[in-house]
CSV table of C-alpha atoms and ligand atoms in Angstrom, one decimal:
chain,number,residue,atom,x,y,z
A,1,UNK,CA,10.6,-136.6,-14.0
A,2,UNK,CA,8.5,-136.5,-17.2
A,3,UNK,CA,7.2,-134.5,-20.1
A,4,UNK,CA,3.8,-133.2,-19.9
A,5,UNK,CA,2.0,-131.6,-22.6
A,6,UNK,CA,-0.1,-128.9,-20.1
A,7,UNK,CA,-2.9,-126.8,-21.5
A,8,UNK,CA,-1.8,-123.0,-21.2
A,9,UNK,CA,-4.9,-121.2,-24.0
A,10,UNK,CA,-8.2,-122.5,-24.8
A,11,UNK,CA,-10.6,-120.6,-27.5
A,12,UNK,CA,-13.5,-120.5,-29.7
A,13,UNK,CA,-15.5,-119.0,-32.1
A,14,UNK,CA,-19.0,-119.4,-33.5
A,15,UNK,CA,-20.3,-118.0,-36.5
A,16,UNK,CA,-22.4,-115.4,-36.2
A,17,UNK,CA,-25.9,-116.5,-37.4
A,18,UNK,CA,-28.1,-118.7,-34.8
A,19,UNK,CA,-30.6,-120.4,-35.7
A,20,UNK,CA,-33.4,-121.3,-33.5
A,21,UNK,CA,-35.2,-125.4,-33.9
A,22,UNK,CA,-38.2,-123.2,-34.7
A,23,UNK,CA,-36.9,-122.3,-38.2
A,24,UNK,CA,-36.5,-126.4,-39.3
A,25,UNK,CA,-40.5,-125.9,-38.5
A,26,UNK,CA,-41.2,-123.7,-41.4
A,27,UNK,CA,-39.5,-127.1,-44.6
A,28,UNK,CA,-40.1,-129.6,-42.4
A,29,UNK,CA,-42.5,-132.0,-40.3
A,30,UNK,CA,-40.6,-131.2,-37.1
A,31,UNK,CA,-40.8,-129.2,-34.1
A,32,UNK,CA,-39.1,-127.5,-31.8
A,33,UNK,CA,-40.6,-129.6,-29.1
A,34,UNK,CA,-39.3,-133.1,-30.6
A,35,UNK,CA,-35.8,-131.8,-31.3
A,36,UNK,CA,-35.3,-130.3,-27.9
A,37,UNK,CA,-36.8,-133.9,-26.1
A,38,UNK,CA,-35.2,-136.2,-28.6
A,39,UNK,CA,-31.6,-134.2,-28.3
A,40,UNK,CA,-31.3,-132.0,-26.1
A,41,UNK,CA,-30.6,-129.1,-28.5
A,42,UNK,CA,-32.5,-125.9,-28.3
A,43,UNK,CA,-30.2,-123.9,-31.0
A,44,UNK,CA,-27.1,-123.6,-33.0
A,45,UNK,CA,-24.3,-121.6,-35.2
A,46,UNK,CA,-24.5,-121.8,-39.2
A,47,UNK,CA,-21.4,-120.2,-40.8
A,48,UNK,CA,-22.4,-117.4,-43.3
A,49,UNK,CA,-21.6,-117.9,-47.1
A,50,UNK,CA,-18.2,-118.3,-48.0
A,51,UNK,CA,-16.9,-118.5,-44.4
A,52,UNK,CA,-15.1,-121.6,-44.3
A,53,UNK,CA,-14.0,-124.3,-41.7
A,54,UNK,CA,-10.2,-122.8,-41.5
A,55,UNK,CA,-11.9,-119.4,-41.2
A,56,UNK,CA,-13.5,-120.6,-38.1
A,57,UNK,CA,-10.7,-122.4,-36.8
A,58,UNK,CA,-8.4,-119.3,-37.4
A,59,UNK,CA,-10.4,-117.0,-34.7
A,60,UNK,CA,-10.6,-119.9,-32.3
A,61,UNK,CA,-6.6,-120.6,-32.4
A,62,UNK,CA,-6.2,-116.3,-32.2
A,63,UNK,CA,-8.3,-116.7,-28.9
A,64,UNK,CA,-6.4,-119.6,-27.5
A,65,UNK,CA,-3.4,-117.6,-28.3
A,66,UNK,CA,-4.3,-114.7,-26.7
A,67,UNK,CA,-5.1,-116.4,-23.6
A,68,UNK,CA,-1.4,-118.3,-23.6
A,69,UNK,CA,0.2,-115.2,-24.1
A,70,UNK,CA,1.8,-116.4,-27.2
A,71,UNK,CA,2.3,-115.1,-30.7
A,72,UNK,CA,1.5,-117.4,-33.7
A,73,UNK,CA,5.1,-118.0,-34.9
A,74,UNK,CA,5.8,-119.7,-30.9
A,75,UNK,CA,4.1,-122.8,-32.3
A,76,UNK,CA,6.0,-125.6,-32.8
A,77,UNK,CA,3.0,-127.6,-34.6
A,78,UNK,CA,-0.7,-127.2,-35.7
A,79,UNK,CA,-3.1,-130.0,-35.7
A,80,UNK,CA,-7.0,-129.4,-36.6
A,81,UNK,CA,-9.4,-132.2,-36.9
A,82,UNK,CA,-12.1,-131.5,-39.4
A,83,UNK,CA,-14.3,-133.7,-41.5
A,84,UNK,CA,-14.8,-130.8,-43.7
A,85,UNK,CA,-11.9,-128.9,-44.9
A,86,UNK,CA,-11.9,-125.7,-47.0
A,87,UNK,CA,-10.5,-127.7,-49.9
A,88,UNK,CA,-9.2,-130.9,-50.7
A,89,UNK,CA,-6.0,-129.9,-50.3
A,90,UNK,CA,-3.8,-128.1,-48.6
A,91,UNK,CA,-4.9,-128.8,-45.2
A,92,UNK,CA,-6.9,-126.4,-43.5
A,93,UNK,CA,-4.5,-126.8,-40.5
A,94,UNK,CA,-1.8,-125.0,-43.0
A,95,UNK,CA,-4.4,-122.1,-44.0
A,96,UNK,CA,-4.5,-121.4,-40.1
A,97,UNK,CA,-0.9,-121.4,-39.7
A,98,UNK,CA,-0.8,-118.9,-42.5
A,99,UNK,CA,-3.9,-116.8,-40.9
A,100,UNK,CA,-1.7,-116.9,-37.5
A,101,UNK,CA,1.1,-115.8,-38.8
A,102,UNK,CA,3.6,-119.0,-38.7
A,103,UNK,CA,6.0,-119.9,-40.8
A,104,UNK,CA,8.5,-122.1,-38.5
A,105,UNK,CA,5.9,-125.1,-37.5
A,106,UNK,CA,4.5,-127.9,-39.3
A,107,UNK,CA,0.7,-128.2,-39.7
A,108,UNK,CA,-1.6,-130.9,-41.0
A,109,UNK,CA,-5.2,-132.3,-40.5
A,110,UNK,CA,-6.7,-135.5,-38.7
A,111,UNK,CA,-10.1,-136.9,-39.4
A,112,UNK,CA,-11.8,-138.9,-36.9
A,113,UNK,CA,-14.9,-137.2,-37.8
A,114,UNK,CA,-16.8,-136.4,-33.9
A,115,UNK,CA,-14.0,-138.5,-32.3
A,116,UNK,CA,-11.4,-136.0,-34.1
A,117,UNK,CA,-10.7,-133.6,-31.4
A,118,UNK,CA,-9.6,-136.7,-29.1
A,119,UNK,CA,-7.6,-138.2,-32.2
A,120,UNK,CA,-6.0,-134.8,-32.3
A,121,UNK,CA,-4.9,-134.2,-28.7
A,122,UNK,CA,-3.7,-137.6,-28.3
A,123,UNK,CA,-1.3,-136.4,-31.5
A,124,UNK,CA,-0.1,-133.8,-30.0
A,125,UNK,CA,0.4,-135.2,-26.4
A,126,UNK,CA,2.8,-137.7,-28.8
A,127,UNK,CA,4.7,-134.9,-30.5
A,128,UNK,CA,5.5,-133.3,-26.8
A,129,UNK,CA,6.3,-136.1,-24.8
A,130,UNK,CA,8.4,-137.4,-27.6
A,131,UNK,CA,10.3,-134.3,-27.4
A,132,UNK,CA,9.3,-133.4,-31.6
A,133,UNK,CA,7.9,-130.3,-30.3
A,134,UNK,CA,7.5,-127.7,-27.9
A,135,UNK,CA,4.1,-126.0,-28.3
A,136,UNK,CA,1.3,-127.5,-30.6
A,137,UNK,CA,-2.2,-125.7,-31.4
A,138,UNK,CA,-4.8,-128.0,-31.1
A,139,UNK,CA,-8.2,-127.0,-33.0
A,140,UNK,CA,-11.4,-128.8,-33.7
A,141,UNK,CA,-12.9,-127.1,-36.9
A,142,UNK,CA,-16.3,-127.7,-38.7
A,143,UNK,CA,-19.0,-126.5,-41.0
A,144,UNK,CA,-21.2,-129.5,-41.0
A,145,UNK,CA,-23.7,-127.2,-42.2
A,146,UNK,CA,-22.3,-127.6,-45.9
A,147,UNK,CA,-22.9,-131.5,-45.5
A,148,UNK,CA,-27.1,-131.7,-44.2
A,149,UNK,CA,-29.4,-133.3,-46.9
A,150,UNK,CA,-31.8,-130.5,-45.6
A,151,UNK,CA,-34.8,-132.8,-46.1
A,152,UNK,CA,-33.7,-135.6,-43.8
A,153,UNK,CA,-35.3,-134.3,-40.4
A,154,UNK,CA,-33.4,-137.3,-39.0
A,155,UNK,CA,-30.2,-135.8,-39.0
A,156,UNK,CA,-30.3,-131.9,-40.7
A,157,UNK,CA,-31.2,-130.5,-37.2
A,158,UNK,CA,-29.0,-131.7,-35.1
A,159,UNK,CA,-25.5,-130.4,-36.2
A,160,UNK,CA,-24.0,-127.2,-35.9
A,161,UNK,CA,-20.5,-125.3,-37.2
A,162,UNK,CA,-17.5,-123.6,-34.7
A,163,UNK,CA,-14.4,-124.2,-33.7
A,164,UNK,CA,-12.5,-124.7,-30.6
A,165,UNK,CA,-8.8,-124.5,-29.9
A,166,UNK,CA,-6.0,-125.1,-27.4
A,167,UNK,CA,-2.6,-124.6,-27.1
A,168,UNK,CA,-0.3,-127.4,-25.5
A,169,UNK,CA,2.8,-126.9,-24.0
A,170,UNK,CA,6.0,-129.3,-22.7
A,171,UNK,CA,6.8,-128.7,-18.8
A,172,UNK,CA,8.6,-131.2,-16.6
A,173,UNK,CA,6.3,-133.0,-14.4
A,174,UNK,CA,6.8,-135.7,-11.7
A,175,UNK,CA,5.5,-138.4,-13.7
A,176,UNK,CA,2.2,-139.5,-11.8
A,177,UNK,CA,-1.1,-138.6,-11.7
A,178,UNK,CA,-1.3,-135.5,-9.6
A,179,UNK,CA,0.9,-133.8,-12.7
A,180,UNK,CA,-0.7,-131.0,-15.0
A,181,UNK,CA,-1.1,-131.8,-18.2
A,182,UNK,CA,-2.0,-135.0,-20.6
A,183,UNK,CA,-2.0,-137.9,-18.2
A,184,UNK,CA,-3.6,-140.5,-20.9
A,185,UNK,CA,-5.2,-140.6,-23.9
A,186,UNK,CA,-7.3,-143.9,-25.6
A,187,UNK,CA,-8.2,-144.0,-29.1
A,188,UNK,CA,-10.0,-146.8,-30.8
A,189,UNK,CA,-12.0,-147.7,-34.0
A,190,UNK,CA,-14.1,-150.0,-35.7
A,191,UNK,CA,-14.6,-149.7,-39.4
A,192,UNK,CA,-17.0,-152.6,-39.7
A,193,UNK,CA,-19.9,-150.1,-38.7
A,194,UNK,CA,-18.8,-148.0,-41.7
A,195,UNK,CA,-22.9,-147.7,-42.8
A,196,UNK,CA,-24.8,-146.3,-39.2
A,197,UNK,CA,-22.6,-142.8,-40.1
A,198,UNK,CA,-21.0,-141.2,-42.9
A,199,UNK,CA,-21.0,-138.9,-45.8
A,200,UNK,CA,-22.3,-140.7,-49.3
A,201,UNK,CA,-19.9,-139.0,-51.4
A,202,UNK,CA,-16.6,-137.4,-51.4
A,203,UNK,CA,-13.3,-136.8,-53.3
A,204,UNK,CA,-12.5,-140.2,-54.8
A,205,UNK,CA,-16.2,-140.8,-55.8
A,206,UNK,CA,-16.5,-137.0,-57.2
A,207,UNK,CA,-19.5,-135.6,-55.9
A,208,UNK,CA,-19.3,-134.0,-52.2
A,209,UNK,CA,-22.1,-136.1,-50.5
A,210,UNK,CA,-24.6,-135.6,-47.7
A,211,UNK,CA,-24.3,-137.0,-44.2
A,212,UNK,CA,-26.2,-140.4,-43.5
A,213,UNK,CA,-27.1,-141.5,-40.2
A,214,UNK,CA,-28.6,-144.6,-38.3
A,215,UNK,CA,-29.5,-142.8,-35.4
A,216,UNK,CA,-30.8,-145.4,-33.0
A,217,UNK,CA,-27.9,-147.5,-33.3
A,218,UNK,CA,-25.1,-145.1,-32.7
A,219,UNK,CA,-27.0,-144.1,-29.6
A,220,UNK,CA,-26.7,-147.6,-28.5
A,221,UNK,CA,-22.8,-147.9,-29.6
A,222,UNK,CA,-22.2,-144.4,-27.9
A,223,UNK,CA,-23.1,-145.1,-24.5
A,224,UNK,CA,-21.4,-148.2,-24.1
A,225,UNK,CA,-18.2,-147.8,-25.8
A,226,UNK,CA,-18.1,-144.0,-24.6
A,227,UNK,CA,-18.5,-145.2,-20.8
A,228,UNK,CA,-15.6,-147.7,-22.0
A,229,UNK,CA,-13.1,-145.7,-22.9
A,230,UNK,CA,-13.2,-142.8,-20.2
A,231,UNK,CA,-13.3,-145.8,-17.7
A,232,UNK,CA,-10.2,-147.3,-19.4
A,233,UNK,CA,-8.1,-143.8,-20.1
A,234,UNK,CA,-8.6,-143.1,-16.2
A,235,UNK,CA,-7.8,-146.4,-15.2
A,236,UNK,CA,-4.2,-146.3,-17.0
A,237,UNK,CA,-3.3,-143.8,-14.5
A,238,UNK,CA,-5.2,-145.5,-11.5
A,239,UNK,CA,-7.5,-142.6,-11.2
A,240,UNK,CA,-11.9,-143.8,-10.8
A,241,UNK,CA,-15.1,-141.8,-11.5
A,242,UNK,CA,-14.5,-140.2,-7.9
A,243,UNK,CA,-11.5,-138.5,-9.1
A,244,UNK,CA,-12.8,-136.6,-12.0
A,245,UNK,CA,-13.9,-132.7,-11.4
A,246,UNK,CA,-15.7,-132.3,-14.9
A,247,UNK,CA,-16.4,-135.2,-17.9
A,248,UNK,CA,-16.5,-132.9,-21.1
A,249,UNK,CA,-18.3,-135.1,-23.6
A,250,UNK,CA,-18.7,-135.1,-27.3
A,251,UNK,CA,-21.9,-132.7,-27.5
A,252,UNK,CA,-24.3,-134.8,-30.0
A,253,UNK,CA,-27.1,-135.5,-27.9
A,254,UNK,CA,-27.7,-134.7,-24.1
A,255,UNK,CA,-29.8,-138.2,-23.3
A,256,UNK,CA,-26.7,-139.6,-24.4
A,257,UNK,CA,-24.3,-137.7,-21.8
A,258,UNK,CA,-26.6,-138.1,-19.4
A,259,UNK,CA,-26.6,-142.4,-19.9
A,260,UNK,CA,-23.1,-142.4,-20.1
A,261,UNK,CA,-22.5,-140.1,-17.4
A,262,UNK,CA,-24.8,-142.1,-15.2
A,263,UNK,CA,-22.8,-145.2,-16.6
A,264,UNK,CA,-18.9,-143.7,-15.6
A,265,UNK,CA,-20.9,-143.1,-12.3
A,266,UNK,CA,-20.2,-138.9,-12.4
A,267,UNK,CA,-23.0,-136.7,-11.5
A,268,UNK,CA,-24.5,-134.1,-14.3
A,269,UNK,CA,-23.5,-131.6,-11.8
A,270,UNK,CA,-19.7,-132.8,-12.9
A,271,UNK,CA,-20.0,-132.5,-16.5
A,272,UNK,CA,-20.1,-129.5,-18.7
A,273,UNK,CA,-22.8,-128.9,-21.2
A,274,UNK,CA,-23.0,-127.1,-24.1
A,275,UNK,CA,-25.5,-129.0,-26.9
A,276,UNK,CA,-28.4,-127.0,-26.1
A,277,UNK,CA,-26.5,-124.2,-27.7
A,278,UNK,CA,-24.1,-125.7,-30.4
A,279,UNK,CA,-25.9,-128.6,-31.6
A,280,UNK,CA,-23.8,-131.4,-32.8
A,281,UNK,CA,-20.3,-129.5,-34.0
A,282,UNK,CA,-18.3,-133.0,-35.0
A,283,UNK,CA,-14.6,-132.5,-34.0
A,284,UNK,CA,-15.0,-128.4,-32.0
A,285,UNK,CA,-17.7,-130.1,-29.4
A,286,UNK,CA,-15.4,-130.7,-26.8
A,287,UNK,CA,-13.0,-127.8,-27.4
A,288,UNK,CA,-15.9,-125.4,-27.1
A,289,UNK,CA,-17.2,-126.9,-24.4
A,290,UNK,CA,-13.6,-126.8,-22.8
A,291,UNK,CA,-13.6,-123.1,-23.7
A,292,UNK,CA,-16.9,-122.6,-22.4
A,293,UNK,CA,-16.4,-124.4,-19.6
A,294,UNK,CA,-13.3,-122.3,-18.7
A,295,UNK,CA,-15.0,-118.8,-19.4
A,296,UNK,CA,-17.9,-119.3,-17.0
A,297,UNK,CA,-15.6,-120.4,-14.1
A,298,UNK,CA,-16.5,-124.6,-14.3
A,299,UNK,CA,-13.2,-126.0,-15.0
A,300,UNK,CA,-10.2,-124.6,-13.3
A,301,UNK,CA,-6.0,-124.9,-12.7
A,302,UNK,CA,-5.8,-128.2,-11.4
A,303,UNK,CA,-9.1,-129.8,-11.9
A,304,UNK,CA,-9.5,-133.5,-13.2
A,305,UNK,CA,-11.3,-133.1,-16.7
A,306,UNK,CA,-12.3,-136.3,-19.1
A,307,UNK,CA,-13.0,-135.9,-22.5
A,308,UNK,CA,-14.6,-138.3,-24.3
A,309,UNK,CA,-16.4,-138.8,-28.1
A,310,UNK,CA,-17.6,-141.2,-30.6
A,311,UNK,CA,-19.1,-140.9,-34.7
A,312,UNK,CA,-18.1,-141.7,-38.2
A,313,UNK,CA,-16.0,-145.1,-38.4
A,314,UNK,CA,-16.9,-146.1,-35.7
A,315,UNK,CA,-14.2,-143.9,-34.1
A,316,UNK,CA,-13.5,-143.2,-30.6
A,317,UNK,CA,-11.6,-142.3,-27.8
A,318,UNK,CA,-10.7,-140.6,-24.4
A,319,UNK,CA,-8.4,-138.2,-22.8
A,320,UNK,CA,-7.9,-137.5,-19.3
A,321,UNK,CA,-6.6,-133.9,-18.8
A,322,UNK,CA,-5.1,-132.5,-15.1
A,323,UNK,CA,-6.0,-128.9,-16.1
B,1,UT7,O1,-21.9,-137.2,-33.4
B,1,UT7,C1,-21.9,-138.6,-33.1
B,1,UT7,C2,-23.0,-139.3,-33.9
B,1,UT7,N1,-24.3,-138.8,-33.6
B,1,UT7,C3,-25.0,-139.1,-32.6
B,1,UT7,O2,-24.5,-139.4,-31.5
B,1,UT7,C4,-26.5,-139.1,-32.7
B,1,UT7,C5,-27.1,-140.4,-32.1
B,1,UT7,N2,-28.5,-140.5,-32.2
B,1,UT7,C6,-29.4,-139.7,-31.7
B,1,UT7,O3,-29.0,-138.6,-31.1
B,1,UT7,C7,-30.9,-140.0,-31.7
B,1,UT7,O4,-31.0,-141.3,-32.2
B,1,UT7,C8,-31.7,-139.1,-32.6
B,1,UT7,C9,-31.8,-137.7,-31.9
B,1,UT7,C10,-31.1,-139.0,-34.0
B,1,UT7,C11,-33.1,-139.6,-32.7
B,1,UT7,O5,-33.7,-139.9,-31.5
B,1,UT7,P1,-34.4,-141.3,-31.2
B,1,UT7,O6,-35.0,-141.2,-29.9
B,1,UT7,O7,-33.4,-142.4,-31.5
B,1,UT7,O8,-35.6,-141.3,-32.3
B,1,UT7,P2,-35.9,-142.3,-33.5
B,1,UT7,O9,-34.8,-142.2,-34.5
B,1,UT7,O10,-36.2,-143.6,-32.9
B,1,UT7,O11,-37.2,-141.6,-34.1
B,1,UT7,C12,-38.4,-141.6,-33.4
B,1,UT7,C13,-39.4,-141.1,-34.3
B,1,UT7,C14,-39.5,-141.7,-35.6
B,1,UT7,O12,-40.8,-141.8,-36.0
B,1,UT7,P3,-41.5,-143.3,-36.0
B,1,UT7,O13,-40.7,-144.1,-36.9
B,1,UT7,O14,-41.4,-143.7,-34.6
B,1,UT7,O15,-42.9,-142.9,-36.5
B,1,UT7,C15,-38.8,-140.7,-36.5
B,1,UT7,O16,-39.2,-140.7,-37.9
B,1,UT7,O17,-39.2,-139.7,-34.5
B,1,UT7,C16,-39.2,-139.4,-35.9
B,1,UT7,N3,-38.3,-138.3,-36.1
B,1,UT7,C17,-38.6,-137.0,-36.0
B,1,UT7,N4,-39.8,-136.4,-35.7
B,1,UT7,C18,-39.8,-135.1,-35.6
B,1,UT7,C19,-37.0,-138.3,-36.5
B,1,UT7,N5,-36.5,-137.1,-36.6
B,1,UT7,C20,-37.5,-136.2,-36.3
B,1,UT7,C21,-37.6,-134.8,-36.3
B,1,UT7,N6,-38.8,-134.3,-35.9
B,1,UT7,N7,-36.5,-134.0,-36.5
C-alpha cells in the first residue's frame, strides 16, 4: 500500500480580451506570419486593467472545485506558482484562499517561473504522501502581460496571462505504477544561466523590470534538458515513451514540443496543444492545457499523462501523472 496524491478537479480561466498576432503589426516590424512560423502561436489572453494574477487564479481554482465536488474550506493547502504576484506580499496563494472561502489550510506561493507549475505539483505530491495534508489546490497563475518591454518584438509577442488549477487528493494505492495519481516527479535547476531569461528588475532593486530573453539559446537548453527529464521522471517508475497516452508540455513554442516530442520518441498525435491559443502563460501552460485537454475528451481516468517545462533559472522539471 501507498499514498497517492490523485487528480479529482482540473480548471481554468482566461481573461476575457484576445488578442490576435495581427495587432503587434500595427507598433511593431512584425507579422502575423513570422510569429505563427517562428512559434507556433496564432493568439492569446491579456488580463483587463486591474485584474490581477490571484484574480485569475481565483476562477480557475472555483472551476477545479466545482469539478471535484468540493467546497473551498475542504482544502487542506494551496499552492500557486506565479512569477507575478498581485503584490509583494502576502502571497497570492493566500488572496485565493480568501476568494475561495478557506480559512482552515495553509497557502503560499512557489516561483519557478515557466517550470513553476511542475515545482508546484511536486510540492504538493510531498505534502500528501507525507501525510501533512489531505487535499491541496494546485494553480498556475500569471499576467506576464504586466512584464513585456512592448518594444522588444523578440519576446512581447509571445506570452500570454490565465490560470490553471487542480485539486489533489490522498487515496491508498498499491504502490506501483498502474496506481492513479503522482507516480514521480523530477525537478532540477541551473542558476549559472541566470542571463538567457529573466526580469531586469524587481523588489530588492526597486523598480519592477521587463522580461529579457536570449531566445535562441533557451530553445537549444529546452529541448535537450526537457527530453531529459520526462525520460528520467518515467524511468523512476520503469515506465518508456510507449507507455505515455498524452505528454502535456510547457506551451512556449510549438517547434519546441514538436523536437522534444520527437526526442522522448511520442507522436504529436500523443500530446496536447494549446500555444496557438494561449501563447506563452509561464507557470498556467500546463494546467490549462491539462484543463483543456480534459474538456475536449483527450485525456481521460486512467491515461498516462507527462508533464514537462523549462524557463527562468534555468529551471526545470517533470511529472508523470496516472490520471
Ligand atoms: O517559457 C520558456 C522560455 N521561452 C522559450 O522557450 C522561448 C524559446 N525561444 C523561442 O521560442 C524562439 O527562439 C523565438 C520564437 C523567440 C525566436 O525564434 P528563432 O527561430 O530562434 O528566431 P531568432 O531569434 O533566431 O530570430 C530570427 C530573426 C532575427 O532577425 P535576423 O537577426 O536574422 O535578421 C530576429 O531579429 O527574426 C527576427 N525576429 C523577428 N522578426 C519578426 C525576432 N522577433 C521577431 C518578430 N517578428 N516578432
Amino acid at each position: 500500500m501507498m499514498r497517492r496524491a490523485v487528480v479529482k478537479g482540473v480548471g481554468h480561466y482566461l481573461p476575457e480580451r484576445v488578442v490576435p498576432n495581427a495587432e503587434f503589426e500595427k507598433t511593431l516590424d512584425t507579422s502575423d506570419e513570422w510569429i505563427k512560423a517562428r512559434s507556433g502561436i496564432e493568439r492569446r489572453h491579456f488580463a483587463a486593467e486591474g485584474e490581477t494574477t490571484s484574480d485569475l487564479a481565483s476562477k480557475a481554482a472555483k472551476a477545479a472545485l466545482a469539478m471535484a465536488g468540493m467546497e473551498g474550506d475542504d482544502i487542506d493547502a494551496i499552492i500557486l506558482a506565479t512569477s507575478t504576484p498581485d503584490l509583494t506580499f502576502p502571497s497570492a496563494a493566500t488572496m485565493v484562499q480568501h476568494a475561495i472561502g478557506n480559512t482552515k489550510g495553509f497557502a503560499f506561493d512557489v516561483q519557478a517561473v515557466c517550470a513553476g507549475f511542475v515545482y508546484a505539483l511536486s510540492n504538493a505530491n510531498a505534502l500528501i504522501v507525507s501525510g501533512q495534508a489531505e487535499k491541496v489546490l494546485v494553480i498556475g497563475a500569471e499576467t506576464f502581460s504586466r512584464i513585456m518591454d512592448w518594444t522588444d518584438r523578440g519576446t512581447c509577442v509571445l506570452f500570454g496571462d490565465g490560470a490553471g488549477a487542480l485539486i489533489l487528493q490522498a487515496e491508498d494505492g498499491k504502490g506501483d505504477n498502474t496506481d492513479r495519481g503522482v507516480l514521480s516527479t523530477d525537478l532540477n535547476s541551473d542558476g549559472r544561466y541566470k542571463d538567457l531569461l529573466y526580469v531586469d528588475g524587481g523588489v530588492s532593486t526597486q523598480n519592477t523590470g521587463m522580461l529579457r530573453m536570449e531566445g535562441k539559446e533557451i530553445f537549444r537548453h529546452a529541448v535537450e534538458k526537457l527530453a531529459q527529464t520526462a525520460d528520467t521522471a518515467l524511468q523512476k517508475v520503469g515506465l518508456g515513451a510507449d507507455d505515455v497516452d498524452w505528454v502535456v508540455p510547457h506551451q512556449a513554442n510549438i517547434r519546441i514540443i514538436q523536437s522534444t516530442a520527437k526526442k522522448l520518441g511520442v507522436g504529436m498525435e500523443r500530446v496536447v496543444v494549446t500555444v496557438q491559443d494561449h501563447g506563452n502563460t509561464s507557470a498556467a501552460s500546463i494546467p490549462l492545457a491539462l484543463s483543456v485537454g480534459v474538456a475536449n475528451g483527450q485525456i481521460k481516468q486512467g491515461d498516462l499523462v507527462v508533464t514537462e517545462a523549462i524557463g527562468g533559472g534555468l529551471a526545470w522539471g517533470a511529472v508523470v501523472i496516472r490520471w
